[in-house]
mmCIF file of C-alpha atoms (C1' of nucleotides) in Angstrom:
data_model
loop_
_atom_site.group_PDB
_atom_site.id
_atom_site.type_symbol
_atom_site.label_atom_id
_atom_site.label_comp_id
_atom_site.label_asym_id
_atom_site.label_seq_id
_atom_site.Cartn_x
_atom_site.Cartn_y
_atom_site.Cartn_z
ATOM 1 C CA MET A 42 -10.604 25.061 20.756
ATOM 2 C CA GLN A 43 -9.423 27.415 17.803
ATOM 3 C CA PRO A 44 -10.741 26.062 14.352
ATOM 4 C CA PHE A 45 -8.187 24.882 12.335
ATOM 5 C CA HIS A 46 -7.209 27.660 9.563
ATOM 6 C CA PHE A 47 -6.459 25.799 6.364
ATOM 7 C CA GLU A 48 -3.772 27.824 4.278
ATOM 8 C CA PRO A 49 -3.836 25.854 0.570
ATOM 9 C CA SER A 50 -0.499 27.829 -0.242
ATOM 10 C CA ARG A 51 1.335 25.621 2.638
ATOM 11 C CA TYR A 52 0.731 22.242 1.007
ATOM 12 C CA PRO A 53 2.537 21.428 -2.318
ATOM 13 C CA GLU A 54 1.110 20.281 -5.304
ATOM 14 C CA GLN A 55 2.849 16.715 -5.179
ATOM 15 C CA PRO A 56 2.170 13.462 -4.219
ATOM 16 C CA GLY A 57 2.103 12.663 -0.432
ATOM 17 C CA CYS A 58 0.337 11.549 2.475
ATOM 18 C CA TYR A 59 -1.159 13.809 5.167
ATOM 19 C CA ILE A 60 -1.586 12.925 8.832
ATOM 20 C CA MET A 61 -4.535 15.137 10.359
ATOM 21 C CA ARG A 62 -3.909 15.271 14.130
ATOM 22 C CA ASP A 63 -6.216 16.927 16.959
ATOM 23 C CA GLY A 64 -5.193 19.220 19.604
ATOM 24 C CA ASP A 65 -3.526 16.728 21.610
ATOM 25 C CA GLY A 66 -1.463 15.401 18.785
ATOM 26 C CA ARG A 67 -3.466 12.084 18.380
ATOM 27 C CA ILE A 68 -3.779 10.883 14.612
ATOM 28 C CA LEU A 69 -7.298 11.334 13.506
ATOM 29 C CA TYR A 70 -6.731 10.359 9.896
ATOM 30 C CA VAL A 71 -4.417 9.570 7.347
ATOM 31 C CA GLY A 72 -4.834 9.856 3.860
ATOM 32 C CA LYS A 73 -2.935 10.082 0.428
ATOM 33 C CA SER A 74 -3.033 12.289 -2.618
ATOM 34 C CA LYS A 75 -1.353 12.578 -5.868
ATOM 35 C CA LYS A 76 -1.890 16.571 -5.250
ATOM 36 C CA LEU A 77 -1.808 17.284 -1.453
ATOM 37 C CA ARG A 78 -2.938 20.769 -2.064
ATOM 38 C CA SER A 79 -6.249 19.968 -4.048
ATOM 39 C CA ARG A 80 -7.033 16.855 -1.782
ATOM 40 C CA LEU A 81 -6.753 18.972 1.331
ATOM 41 C CA ARG A 82 -8.689 21.477 0.023
ATOM 42 C CA SER A 83 -11.840 19.548 -0.526
ATOM 43 C CA TYR A 84 -11.808 19.139 3.157
ATOM 44 C CA PHE A 85 -12.179 22.551 3.826
ATOM 45 C CA TYR A 86 -14.112 24.366 1.168
ATOM 46 C CA GLN A 87 -16.607 21.689 0.426
ATOM 47 C CA LYS A 88 -19.842 21.237 1.644
ATOM 48 C CA HIS A 89 -19.793 17.553 3.226
ATOM 49 C CA ASP A 90 -23.138 15.872 3.924
ATOM 50 C CA ARG A 91 -21.291 12.995 5.653
ATOM 51 C CA LYS A 92 -21.289 13.730 9.258
ATOM 52 C CA ARG A 93 -17.841 11.755 9.696
ATOM 53 C CA ILE A 94 -16.059 14.118 7.743
ATOM 54 C CA ARG A 95 -17.596 17.533 9.263
ATOM 55 C CA GLN A 96 -17.029 15.789 12.746
ATOM 56 C CA LEU A 97 -12.996 15.070 11.391
ATOM 57 C CA VAL A 98 -12.580 18.502 9.786
ATOM 58 C CA GLY A 99 -13.797 20.109 13.175
ATOM 59 C CA GLU A 100 -11.028 18.178 15.285
ATOM 60 C CA ILE A 101 -8.238 18.826 13.377
ATOM 61 C CA ALA A 102 -5.689 20.794 14.984
ATOM 62 C CA SER A 103 -2.794 20.310 12.827
ATOM 63 C CA ILE A 104 -1.769 18.528 9.578
ATOM 64 C CA ASP A 105 2.002 16.761 8.883
ATOM 65 C CA ILE A 106 2.883 16.074 5.733
ATOM 66 C CA ILE A 107 5.290 13.379 4.156
ATOM 67 C CA LEU A 108 6.312 13.643 0.528
ATOM 68 C CA VAL A 109 7.013 10.962 -1.880
ATOM 69 C CA HIS A 110 7.934 10.334 -5.382
ATOM 70 C CA ASN A 111 4.754 8.932 -7.032
ATOM 71 C CA GLU A 112 1.409 7.778 -6.482
ATOM 72 C CA ALA A 113 2.524 4.300 -5.901
ATOM 73 C CA GLU A 114 4.643 5.322 -2.738
ATOM 74 C CA SER A 115 1.581 7.485 -1.337
ATOM 75 C CA LEU A 116 -0.675 4.183 -1.289
ATOM 76 C CA MET A 117 2.118 2.034 0.049
ATOM 77 C CA LEU A 118 2.728 4.678 2.674
ATOM 78 C CA GLU A 119 -0.702 5.462 3.619
ATOM 79 C CA ASN A 120 -1.492 1.926 4.067
ATOM 80 C CA ASN A 121 1.412 1.437 6.204
ATOM 81 C CA LEU A 122 0.573 4.582 8.433
ATOM 82 C CA ILE A 123 -3.061 3.410 8.938
ATOM 83 C CA LYS A 124 -2.199 -0.309 9.803
ATOM 84 C CA LEU A 125 0.456 1.466 12.255
ATOM 85 C CA HIS A 126 -1.737 4.105 13.931
ATOM 86 C CA LYS A 127 -5.341 2.583 13.245
ATOM 87 C CA PRO A 128 -6.693 6.234 13.200
ATOM 88 C CA PRO A 129 -10.141 6.671 14.284
ATOM 89 C CA TYR A 130 -11.702 8.161 10.907
ATOM 90 C CA ASN A 131 -9.914 5.986 8.912
ATOM 91 C CA ARG A 132 -12.244 3.092 8.015
ATOM 92 C CA ALA A 133 -10.744 1.823 4.842
ATOM 93 C CA LEU A 134 -7.217 -0.250 4.896
ATOM 94 C CA LYS A 135 -7.669 -0.466 8.794
ATOM 95 C CA ARG A 136 -7.989 -4.374 8.898
ATOM 96 C CA ASP A 137 -4.790 -6.003 9.250
ATOM 97 C CA ASN A 138 -5.601 -8.052 6.517
ATOM 98 C CA SER A 139 -6.577 -5.410 3.979
ATOM 99 C CA GLY A 140 -4.807 -3.111 1.719
ATOM 100 C CA TYR A 141 -1.821 -4.012 -0.575
ATOM 101 C CA ALA A 142 -0.829 -7.508 -0.482
ATOM 102 C CA TYR A 143 2.075 -9.924 -1.545
ATOM 103 C CA LEU A 144 1.882 -12.976 -3.678
ATOM 104 C CA ARG A 145 3.758 -15.849 -1.796
ATOM 105 C CA MET A 146 5.068 -19.069 -2.757
ATOM 106 C CA THR A 147 4.808 -21.554 0.027
ATOM 107 C CA GLY A 148 7.905 -23.591 0.651
ATOM 108 C CA GLY A 149 8.101 -27.224 0.464
ATOM 109 C CA PRO A 150 7.342 -29.808 -1.987
ATOM 110 C CA TYR A 151 3.995 -29.116 -2.613
ATOM 111 C CA SER A 152 4.417 -25.320 -2.845
ATOM 112 C CA ARG A 153 1.171 -23.251 -3.648
ATOM 113 C CA LEU A 154 0.927 -19.695 -4.519
ATOM 114 C CA ASP A 155 -1.559 -17.671 -2.320
ATOM 115 C CA VAL A 156 -2.133 -14.356 -1.334
ATOM 116 C CA TYR A 157 -0.055 -13.083 1.771
ATOM 117 C CA TYR A 158 -1.018 -10.347 3.928
ATOM 118 C CA ARG A 159 2.120 -8.970 5.858
ATOM 119 C CA ASP A 160 0.832 -8.099 9.689
ATOM 120 C CA ARG A 161 2.117 -4.445 9.825
ATOM 121 C CA ARG A 162 0.817 -3.960 13.524
ATOM 122 C CA ALA A 163 4.066 -6.474 14.325
ATOM 123 C CA VAL A 164 6.295 -3.542 13.325
ATOM 124 C CA LYS A 165 5.300 -1.319 15.956
ATOM 125 C CA GLU A 166 4.209 -3.710 18.629
ATOM 126 C CA ALA A 167 6.396 -6.583 18.419
ATOM 127 C CA PRO A 168 9.615 -5.497 16.220
ATOM 128 C CA GLU A 169 11.655 -8.510 17.976
ATOM 129 C CA LEU A 170 9.345 -10.790 17.073
ATOM 130 C CA GLU A 171 8.146 -10.435 13.536
ATOM 131 C CA GLN A 172 9.794 -13.292 11.173
ATOM 132 C CA GLY A 173 7.652 -16.034 12.830
ATOM 133 C CA GLU A 174 6.177 -18.645 11.098
ATOM 134 C CA GLU A 175 7.835 -17.885 7.745
ATOM 135 C CA GLU A 176 8.206 -21.174 6.022
ATOM 136 C CA ALA A 177 11.809 -22.560 4.737
ATOM 137 C CA GLY A 178 11.973 -21.735 0.929
ATOM 138 C CA GLU A 179 9.063 -19.451 1.319
ATOM 139 C CA MET A 180 9.317 -16.762 -1.362
ATOM 140 C CA ARG A 181 7.245 -13.421 -1.669
ATOM 141 C CA PHE A 182 6.325 -11.091 -4.608
ATOM 142 C CA GLY A 183 4.862 -7.631 -4.486
ATOM 143 C CA PRO A 184 3.389 -5.549 -2.798
ATOM 144 C CA PHE A 185 0.717 -5.046 -5.362
ATOM 145 C CA ALA A 186 -1.068 -1.957 -5.032
ATOM 146 C CA SER A 187 -4.004 -3.250 -7.105
ATOM 147 C CA ALA A 188 -5.891 -6.359 -5.804
ATOM 148 C CA ARG A 189 -7.529 -6.868 -9.300
ATOM 149 C CA PHE A 190 -4.500 -7.047 -10.985
ATOM 150 C CA ARG A 191 -2.801 -9.208 -8.185
ATOM 151 C CA ASN A 192 -5.649 -11.548 -8.394
ATOM 152 C CA GLU A 193 -5.296 -11.621 -12.593
ATOM 153 C CA VAL A 194 -1.416 -12.661 -11.799
ATOM 154 C CA LEU A 195 -2.209 -15.141 -9.264
ATOM 155 C CA ALA A 196 -4.803 -16.854 -11.909
ATOM 156 C CA PHE A 197 -2.471 -16.627 -14.557
ATOM 157 C CA ILE A 198 0.296 -18.255 -12.796
ATOM 158 C CA ASN A 199 -1.885 -21.090 -11.132
ATOM 159 C CA ASP A 200 -3.298 -21.582 -14.471
ATOM 160 C CA HIS A 201 -0.159 -21.640 -16.546
ATOM 161 C CA TYR A 202 1.669 -23.800 -14.389
ATOM 162 C CA ARG A 203 -1.086 -25.793 -13.124
ATOM 163 C CA LEU A 204 -0.188 -25.096 -9.676
ATOM 164 C CA ARG A 205 -2.404 -26.706 -6.741
ATOM 165 C CA THR A 206 -4.519 -24.261 -5.279
ATOM 166 C CA CYS A 207 -6.462 -26.416 -2.623
ATOM 167 C CA THR A 208 -5.334 -25.122 1.223
ATOM 168 C CA THR A 209 -5.037 -28.769 2.455
ATOM 169 C CA MET A 210 -4.121 -31.514 -0.132
ATOM 170 C CA PRO A 211 -6.949 -34.154 -0.670
ATOM 171 C CA LYS A 212 -6.345 -37.596 -1.224
ATOM 172 C CA ARG A 213 -7.756 -37.665 -4.526
ATOM 173 C CA VAL A 214 -7.329 -35.257 -7.304
ATOM 174 C CA CYS A 215 -10.354 -32.904 -7.459
ATOM 175 C CA LEU A 216 -12.580 -30.993 -10.241
ATOM 176 C CA LEU A 217 -9.437 -28.757 -11.122
ATOM 177 C CA TYR A 218 -7.071 -31.278 -12.495
ATOM 178 C CA HIS A 219 -9.850 -32.777 -14.337
ATOM 179 C CA ILE A 220 -10.573 -29.867 -16.341
ATOM 180 C CA GLY A 221 -6.605 -29.520 -16.756
ATOM 181 C CA ARG A 222 -6.281 -26.450 -14.184
ATOM 182 C CA CYS A 223 -4.265 -28.567 -11.780
ATOM 183 C CA SER A 224 -1.199 -30.708 -12.242
ATOM 184 C CA GLY A 225 -2.790 -33.350 -9.716
ATOM 185 C CA ILE A 226 0.448 -33.362 -7.634
ATOM 186 C CA CYS A 227 -1.897 -34.763 -4.773
ATOM 187 C CA GLU A 228 -2.478 -38.046 -6.581
ATOM 188 C CA GLY A 229 1.133 -38.182 -8.131
ATOM 189 C CA MET A 230 -0.362 -37.671 -11.479
ATOM 190 C CA ILE A 231 2.855 -35.322 -11.990
ATOM 191 C CA SER A 232 6.327 -36.106 -10.615
ATOM 192 C CA LYS A 233 7.791 -34.331 -7.832
ATOM 193 C CA GLU A 234 10.650 -33.154 -9.643
ATOM 194 C CA ALA A 235 8.130 -31.914 -12.464
ATOM 195 C CA TYR A 236 6.078 -30.261 -10.144
ATOM 196 C CA GLN A 237 9.155 -28.405 -8.552
ATOM 197 C CA GLU A 238 10.510 -27.032 -11.925
ATOM 198 C CA ALA A 239 6.847 -25.766 -12.804
ATOM 199 C CA VAL A 240 7.027 -23.686 -9.293
ATOM 200 C CA ARG A 241 10.313 -22.757 -10.165
ATOM 201 C CA SER A 242 9.738 -21.285 -13.369
ATOM 202 C CA ALA A 243 6.721 -19.477 -11.819
ATOM 203 C CA ALA A 244 8.785 -18.069 -9.249
ATOM 204 C CA SER A 245 11.532 -16.730 -11.782
ATOM 205 C CA LEU A 246 8.732 -15.473 -13.840
ATOM 206 C CA LEU A 247 7.265 -13.643 -11.002
ATOM 207 C CA SER A 248 10.535 -12.186 -9.704
ATOM 208 C CA GLY A 249 11.373 -10.873 -12.911
ATOM 209 C CA GLY A 250 8.425 -8.983 -12.951
ATOM 210 C CA GLY A 251 7.673 -6.643 -15.644
ATOM 211 C CA ALA A 252 8.927 -7.744 -19.488
ATOM 212 C CA GLY A 253 9.078 -11.695 -18.669
ATOM 213 C CA LEU A 254 5.669 -11.487 -17.129
ATOM 214 C CA ILE A 255 3.870 -9.365 -20.002
ATOM 215 C CA ARG A 256 5.700 -11.631 -22.571
ATOM 216 C CA ALA A 257 4.076 -14.931 -20.708
ATOM 217 C CA MET A 258 0.978 -13.344 -20.619
ATOM 218 C CA GLU A 259 0.868 -12.145 -24.277
ATOM 219 C CA LYS A 260 1.153 -15.616 -25.155
ATOM 220 C CA GLN A 261 -1.502 -16.588 -22.869
ATOM 221 C CA MET A 262 -3.454 -14.229 -24.559
ATOM 222 C CA HIS A 263 -2.986 -15.363 -28.137
ATOM 223 C CA GLU A 264 -3.814 -18.837 -26.843
ATOM 224 C CA TYR A 265 -7.281 -17.396 -25.732
ATOM 225 C CA ALA A 266 -7.979 -15.959 -28.895
ATOM 226 C CA GLU A 267 -7.061 -19.274 -30.748
ATOM 227 C CA ARG A 268 -9.649 -20.868 -28.577
ATOM 228 C CA MET A 269 -12.034 -18.348 -29.168
ATOM 229 C CA GLU A 270 -12.254 -17.383 -25.677
ATOM 230 C CA PHE A 271 -12.349 -13.633 -26.318
ATOM 231 C CA GLU A 272 -13.459 -12.686 -23.165
ATOM 232 C CA ARG A 273 -10.520 -14.003 -21.214
ATOM 233 C CA ALA A 274 -8.380 -12.880 -24.158
ATOM 234 C CA ALA A 275 -9.689 -9.220 -23.624
ATOM 235 C CA ASP A 276 -9.195 -9.445 -20.003
ATOM 236 C CA MET A 277 -5.688 -10.468 -20.108
ATOM 237 C CA LEU A 278 -4.957 -7.824 -22.521
ATOM 238 C CA ARG A 279 -6.444 -5.131 -19.878
ATOM 239 C CA HIS A 280 -4.114 -6.500 -17.673
ATOM 240 C CA ILE A 281 -0.919 -6.340 -19.604
ATOM 241 C CA ARG A 282 -1.804 -2.733 -20.495
ATOM 242 C CA ILE A 283 -1.941 -2.130 -16.685
ATOM 243 C CA LEU A 284 1.370 -4.045 -16.160
ATOM 244 C CA GLN A 285 2.954 -1.899 -19.587
ATOM 245 C CA LYS A 286 2.231 1.300 -17.665
ATOM 246 C CA ASN A 287 4.781 0.113 -15.278
ATOM 247 C CA PRO A 288 3.401 0.739 -11.997
ATOM 248 C CA ASP A 289 5.372 3.424 -10.418
ATOM 249 C CA LYS A 290 8.703 1.994 -8.602
ATOM 250 C CA GLN A 291 8.026 2.582 -5.368
ATOM 251 C CA ILE A 292 10.568 2.675 -2.211
ATOM 252 C CA VAL A 293 8.545 2.953 1.217
ATOM 253 C CA ASP A 294 7.510 -0.575 1.235
ATOM 254 C CA ARG A 295 10.105 -3.456 0.634
ATOM 255 C CA GLU A 296 10.564 -7.096 1.876
ATOM 256 C CA SER A 297 13.430 -6.522 3.709
ATOM 257 C CA GLY A 298 14.225 -7.300 7.234
ATOM 258 C CA ASN A 299 16.090 -4.622 8.893
ATOM 259 C CA ASN A 300 15.675 -1.194 10.822
ATOM 260 C CA GLN A 301 17.213 1.778 8.763
ATOM 261 C CA ASP A 302 17.233 5.266 10.060
ATOM 262 C CA ILE A 303 17.856 8.037 7.271
ATOM 263 C CA ILE A 304 19.699 10.894 8.342
ATOM 264 C CA HIS A 305 19.743 13.948 5.836
ATOM 265 C CA PHE A 306 21.922 17.016 6.900
ATOM 266 C CA GLY A 307 21.321 20.340 5.086
ATOM 267 C CA HIS A 308 20.565 23.857 5.585
ATOM 268 C CA GLY A 309 21.882 23.746 8.742
ATOM 269 C CA ASN A 310 19.482 21.169 10.091
ATOM 270 C CA ALA A 311 18.738 17.229 9.895
ATOM 271 C CA LEU A 312 15.800 15.148 9.574
ATOM 272 C CA VAL A 313 15.904 11.504 10.623
ATOM 273 C CA GLY A 314 13.603 9.134 8.553
ATOM 274 C CA GLN A 315 12.743 5.551 9.895
ATOM 275 C CA VAL A 316 12.121 2.759 8.383
ATOM 276 C CA ARG A 317 10.912 -0.563 10.354
ATOM 277 C CA LYS A 318 11.219 -3.860 8.699
ATOM 278 C CA GLY A 319 11.561 -2.235 5.216
ATOM 279 C CA MET A 320 8.532 -0.147 5.649
ATOM 280 C CA LEU A 321 9.123 3.543 5.797
ATOM 281 C CA VAL A 322 7.009 4.765 8.808
ATOM 282 C CA GLY A 323 7.427 8.485 8.783
ATOM 283 C CA PHE A 324 9.974 11.364 9.429
ATOM 284 C CA GLY A 325 10.572 13.162 12.646
ATOM 285 C CA GLN A 326 11.052 16.907 13.148
ATOM 286 C CA THR A 327 14.034 18.698 12.051
ATOM 287 C CA ALA A 328 16.841 19.487 14.201
ATOM 288 C CA ALA A 329 19.247 22.210 14.152
ATOM 289 C CA VAL A 330 22.785 21.188 13.048
ATOM 290 C CA PRO A 331 25.479 23.539 12.691
ATOM 291 C CA GLU A 332 27.837 22.840 9.464
ATOM 292 C CA ARG A 333 30.752 22.694 11.402
ATOM 293 C CA PRO A 334 33.230 19.748 11.133
ATOM 294 C CA GLY A 335 32.387 17.366 13.502
ATOM 295 C CA GLU A 336 28.658 18.119 14.212
ATOM 296 C CA TYR A 337 27.179 15.850 11.572
ATOM 297 C CA ASP A 338 29.487 13.037 13.362
ATOM 298 C CA ARG A 339 28.478 13.913 16.733
ATOM 299 C CA PHE A 340 24.853 13.898 15.590
ATOM 300 C CA VAL A 341 25.122 10.469 13.947
ATOM 301 C CA LEU A 342 26.789 9.173 17.157
ATOM 302 C CA LYS A 343 24.374 10.760 19.587
ATOM 303 C CA HIS A 344 21.201 9.267 17.499
ATOM 304 C CA ALA A 345 22.474 6.019 17.265
ATOM 305 C CA LEU A 346 23.192 5.678 21.280
ATOM 306 C CA GLU A 347 19.628 6.913 21.920
ATOM 307 C CA ASN A 348 18.024 4.909 18.738
ATOM 308 C CA PRO A 349 19.697 1.337 18.124
ATOM 309 C CA CYS A 350 19.237 0.118 14.598
ATOM 310 C CA ASP A 351 20.524 -2.004 11.904
ATOM 311 C CA GLU A 352 21.623 0.439 9.494
ATOM 312 C CA ILE A 353 22.132 4.362 9.251
ATOM 313 C CA ILE A 354 21.935 5.865 6.176
ATOM 314 C CA VAL A 355 23.239 9.728 5.925
ATOM 315 C CA ASN A 356 24.228 11.766 3.459
ATOM 316 C CA SER A 357 27.358 12.875 4.902
ATOM 317 C CA LEU A 358 29.873 12.326 7.319
ATOM 318 C CA ASP A 359 33.403 13.386 8.465
ATOM 319 C CA ASP A 360 34.471 10.142 9.842
ATOM 320 C CA VAL A 361 32.850 6.974 9.680
ATOM 321 C CA LYS A 362 35.544 5.004 11.325
ATOM 322 C CA ASN A 363 35.468 7.358 14.068
ATOM 323 C CA VAL A 364 31.834 7.137 14.935
ATOM 324 C CA ARG A 365 31.875 3.284 14.728
ATOM 325 C CA SER A 366 34.831 2.991 17.044
ATOM 326 C CA ALA A 367 33.262 5.580 19.292
ATOM 327 C CA LEU A 368 29.781 3.663 19.509
ATOM 328 C CA ARG A 369 31.915 0.545 20.294
ATOM 329 C CA ARG A 370 33.828 2.045 23.349
ATOM 330 C CA ALA A 371 30.245 3.008 24.675
ATOM 331 C CA GLY A 372 29.407 -0.932 24.461
ATOM 332 C CA ILE A 373 27.235 -0.727 21.562
ATOM 333 C CA ARG A 374 27.431 -2.790 18.734
ATOM 334 C CA PRO A 375 27.356 -0.047 15.977
ATOM 335 C CA PRO A 376 25.024 -0.152 12.883
ATOM 336 C CA VAL A 377 25.950 -0.432 9.283
ATOM 337 C CA ILE A 378 26.707 3.272 8.544
ATOM 338 C CA THR A 379 26.150 3.964 4.654
ATOM 339 C CA LEU A 380 26.654 7.037 2.586
ATOM 340 C CA PRO A 381 25.111 6.026 -0.754
ATOM 341 C CA LYS A 382 25.560 7.753 -4.071
ATOM 342 C CA ARG A 383 22.841 5.555 -6.027
ATOM 343 C CA GLY A 384 20.392 3.193 -6.086
ATOM 344 C CA LEU A 385 17.387 2.594 -3.321
ATOM 345 C CA LYS A 386 19.225 3.925 -0.184
ATOM 346 C CA TYR A 387 20.087 7.357 -2.215
ATOM 347 C CA ASP A 388 16.180 7.460 -3.221
ATOM 348 C CA LEU A 389 15.642 7.149 0.654
ATOM 349 C CA LEU A 390 18.015 9.827 1.334
ATOM 350 C CA GLN A 391 16.688 11.975 -1.723
ATOM 351 C CA LEU A 392 12.726 11.465 -0.136
ATOM 352 C CA CYS A 393 14.428 12.647 3.080
ATOM 353 C CA LYS A 394 15.852 15.537 1.896
ATOM 354 C CA GLU A 395 12.993 16.734 0.120
ATOM 355 C CA ASN A 396 10.752 16.600 3.235
ATOM 356 C CA LEU A 397 13.435 18.254 5.069
ATOM 357 C CA GLU A 398 13.222 21.298 2.616
ATOM 358 C CA TYR A 399 9.543 20.987 2.689
ATOM 359 C CA GLN A 400 9.638 21.294 6.411
ATOM 360 C CA LEU A 401 12.245 24.020 6.654
ATOM 361 C CA ALA A 402 9.894 25.987 3.914
ATOM 362 C CA CYS A 403 6.927 25.623 6.294
ATOM 363 C CA ALA A 404 8.679 26.635 9.179
ATOM 364 C CA ALA A 405 10.051 29.835 7.602
ATOM 365 C CA ALA A 406 6.632 30.821 6.136
ATOM 366 C CA LYS A 407 5.445 30.675 9.895
ATOM 367 C CA GLY A 408 8.161 32.954 11.004
ATOM 368 C CA LEU A 409 7.072 35.480 8.463
ATOM 369 C "C1'" DA B 135 -22.632 -25.515 13.085
ATOM 370 C "C1'" DC B 136 -18.675 -23.652 10.814
ATOM 371 C "C1'" DG B 137 -15.551 -21.202 7.666
ATOM 372 C "C1'" DA B 138 -14.007 -20.108 3.265
ATOM 373 C "C1'" DC B 139 -15.353 -18.361 -0.784
ATOM 374 C "C1'" DG B 140 -17.664 -15.223 -4.584
ATOM 375 C "C1'" DA B 141 -21.378 -12.193 -6.407
ATOM 376 C "C1'" DG B 142 -23.613 -8.313 -5.394
ATOM 377 C "C1'" DT B 143 -24.235 -3.824 -3.114
ATOM 378 C "C1'" DT B 144 -22.955 0.147 -0.571
ATOM 379 C "C1'" DA B 145 -20.750 3.603 1.503
ATOM 380 C "C1'" DG B 146 -16.730 6.339 1.099
ATOM 381 C "C1'" DA B 147 -12.238 8.644 -0.921
ATOM 382 C "C1'" DT B 148 -10.359 10.700 -4.759
ATOM 383 C "C1'" DT B 149 -9.806 12.990 -8.742
ATOM 384 C "C1'" DG B 150 -11.198 15.495 -12.887
ATOM 385 C "C1'" DC B 151 -13.433 19.606 -14.411
ATOM 386 C "C1'" DC B 152 -15.462 24.007 -14.954
ATOM 387 C "C1'" DG B 153 -16.602 28.575 -13.573
ATOM 388 C "C1'" DA B 154 -15.420 32.437 -11.161
ATOM 389 C "C1'" DT C 170 -5.930 29.920 -7.377
ATOM 390 C "C1'" DC C 171 -10.310 29.012 -5.036
ATOM 391 C "C1'" DG C 172 -14.601 26.684 -4.520
ATOM 392 C "C1'" DG C 173 -17.812 23.281 -5.515
ATOM 393 C "C1'" DC C 174 -19.666 19.434 -8.105
ATOM 394 C "C1'" DA C 175 -20.099 15.282 -10.329
ATOM 395 C "C1'" DA C 176 -17.620 11.184 -11.802
ATOM 396 C "C1'" DT C 177 -14.871 7.391 -10.594
ATOM 397 C "C1'" DC C 178 -12.962 3.737 -8.256
ATOM 398 C "C1'" DT C 179 -12.992 0.365 -4.644
ATOM 399 C "C1'" DA C 180 -12.932 -1.267 0.334
ATOM 400 C "C1'" DA C 181 -16.199 -2.894 3.079
ATOM 401 C "C1'" DC C 182 -20.244 -4.868 4.014
ATOM 402 C "C1'" DT C 183 -23.904 -8.764 2.958
ATOM 403 C "C1'" DC C 184 -25.615 -12.547 1.938
ATOM 404 C "C1'" DG C 185 -26.174 -17.042 -0.317
ATOM 405 C "C1'" DT C 186 -23.658 -21.237 -1.450
ATOM 406 C "C1'" DC C 187 -20.991 -25.266 -0.554
ATOM 407 C "C1'" DG C 188 -17.858 -28.471 1.705
ATOM 408 C "C1'" DT C 189 -16.216 -30.469 5.966
#
DNA sequence: ACGACGAGTTAGATTGCCGA
DNA sequence: TCGGCAATCTAACTCGTCGT
C-alpha cells in the first residue's frame, strides 16, 4: 500500500474530530482536537516511540474530518463515534461505561442522584430498543465533559439536599445520617413529602444549571469558610470557576429521543448529517444537486423514501406540503420537516453547512 | 467469594511552545 | 508554516479494603 501523504494545508486549524481509515475504509482511530491541523501534524512529523502509533500511522489510507463549533462538541462527538465504531487503535473511551456521563435523578418516592452512562451502542445495534428500562419520573442532567466536575456537582447536591446515596435502602439509618449528610429517609427520619421537596429543589437547581448552581455553590463555599473548612471551600471555589467559564454550549449530544437527518443545500450540492437518539453520529458524502426549482424537494423526497427518520431538518425547500403528501402517497408516514431560522436546529444546519463547504473545498483542492 | 468503591499509579492523548 | 520536544491532563489499570 502507498504510504499516506499528509498535506497540512488540507486540514483546518478549527476544532473537530478526525477519523482515520485504512485502505478498506475501516475506521482505525477516532480523535478530536481544538486545532485539527496541528494535531494531525503531530502524527506525521513527530518521531513516535510508541509502537502502536507507528503502526497506526503506517496503516492510514485516508482521514475524514468532521468540523464542530467548539471543544465541548468535539469531545462529545469523539466519544459518540468511538462508542459506535470501536476503532481498534482507540483505547480511551472505548468501554461503554466510560466517557461522558449524565447525572440521573431516579424516579419513585425515594429518589437518589447517581451517575448515569448512556449506552451509546444502542443507537447503532438496536435503534428500535433504547428507551428500555427508563424509570417513570426519572430525570437526567448533562452530559458532563469533566468527570471531576460532575462528581463535585453530585457530591454537592447530595450533601446539600441530604439525599440518600445507598443503592439498596437499608432497614436502619447508616453513618451518613449520623454525620448529617443523609436525611435518613430509610427509617422515616424525614417525611416522604419533605424528601420529595428536597428532590424537586435539587432537580430544579440541576436543570437550571449555570447561574443558580453557581449561587448555591457560592453559598456553600461561604459556609465551609465559616466552619474553617478552608480546603473544602477552596475546592468548591475551583469548581465554581470551572462552571463560570461556562462550558461551551454543545449541540452534538442531547437527551432527545428522535432520529433526525439534517440536509444542507448549497453550491450545487447537498450534505446529509445524521442525528440518532440525540447524538450526532456523522455526515455523509456531498451529493450534487442542481440549483433548480423542484430539485431540493426531489432530493428530500428520495432521501425520506430511502432513509426513514422522525424529522428532516433542511435549509431550503420549495413546497413542504407537496413533499409530505408525496410521501403519504408512497405509503410512508412522513417525517416532521423543519426549516429552522434560529435555535438548536438552525445550529445543526450551520454545522452541516460548514462541513459541506469544507468537503467541497477539499474536493476542489484535489481537482487542481 | 464476590462486587463496589476509592486511592494511587501508569500509559497514552493532547496541547503549548520554541526555533528554524 | 513546519518539525520537534516537553508539559499537562486523564482514562485505564492495579490493588487494597469493606460489606454482604
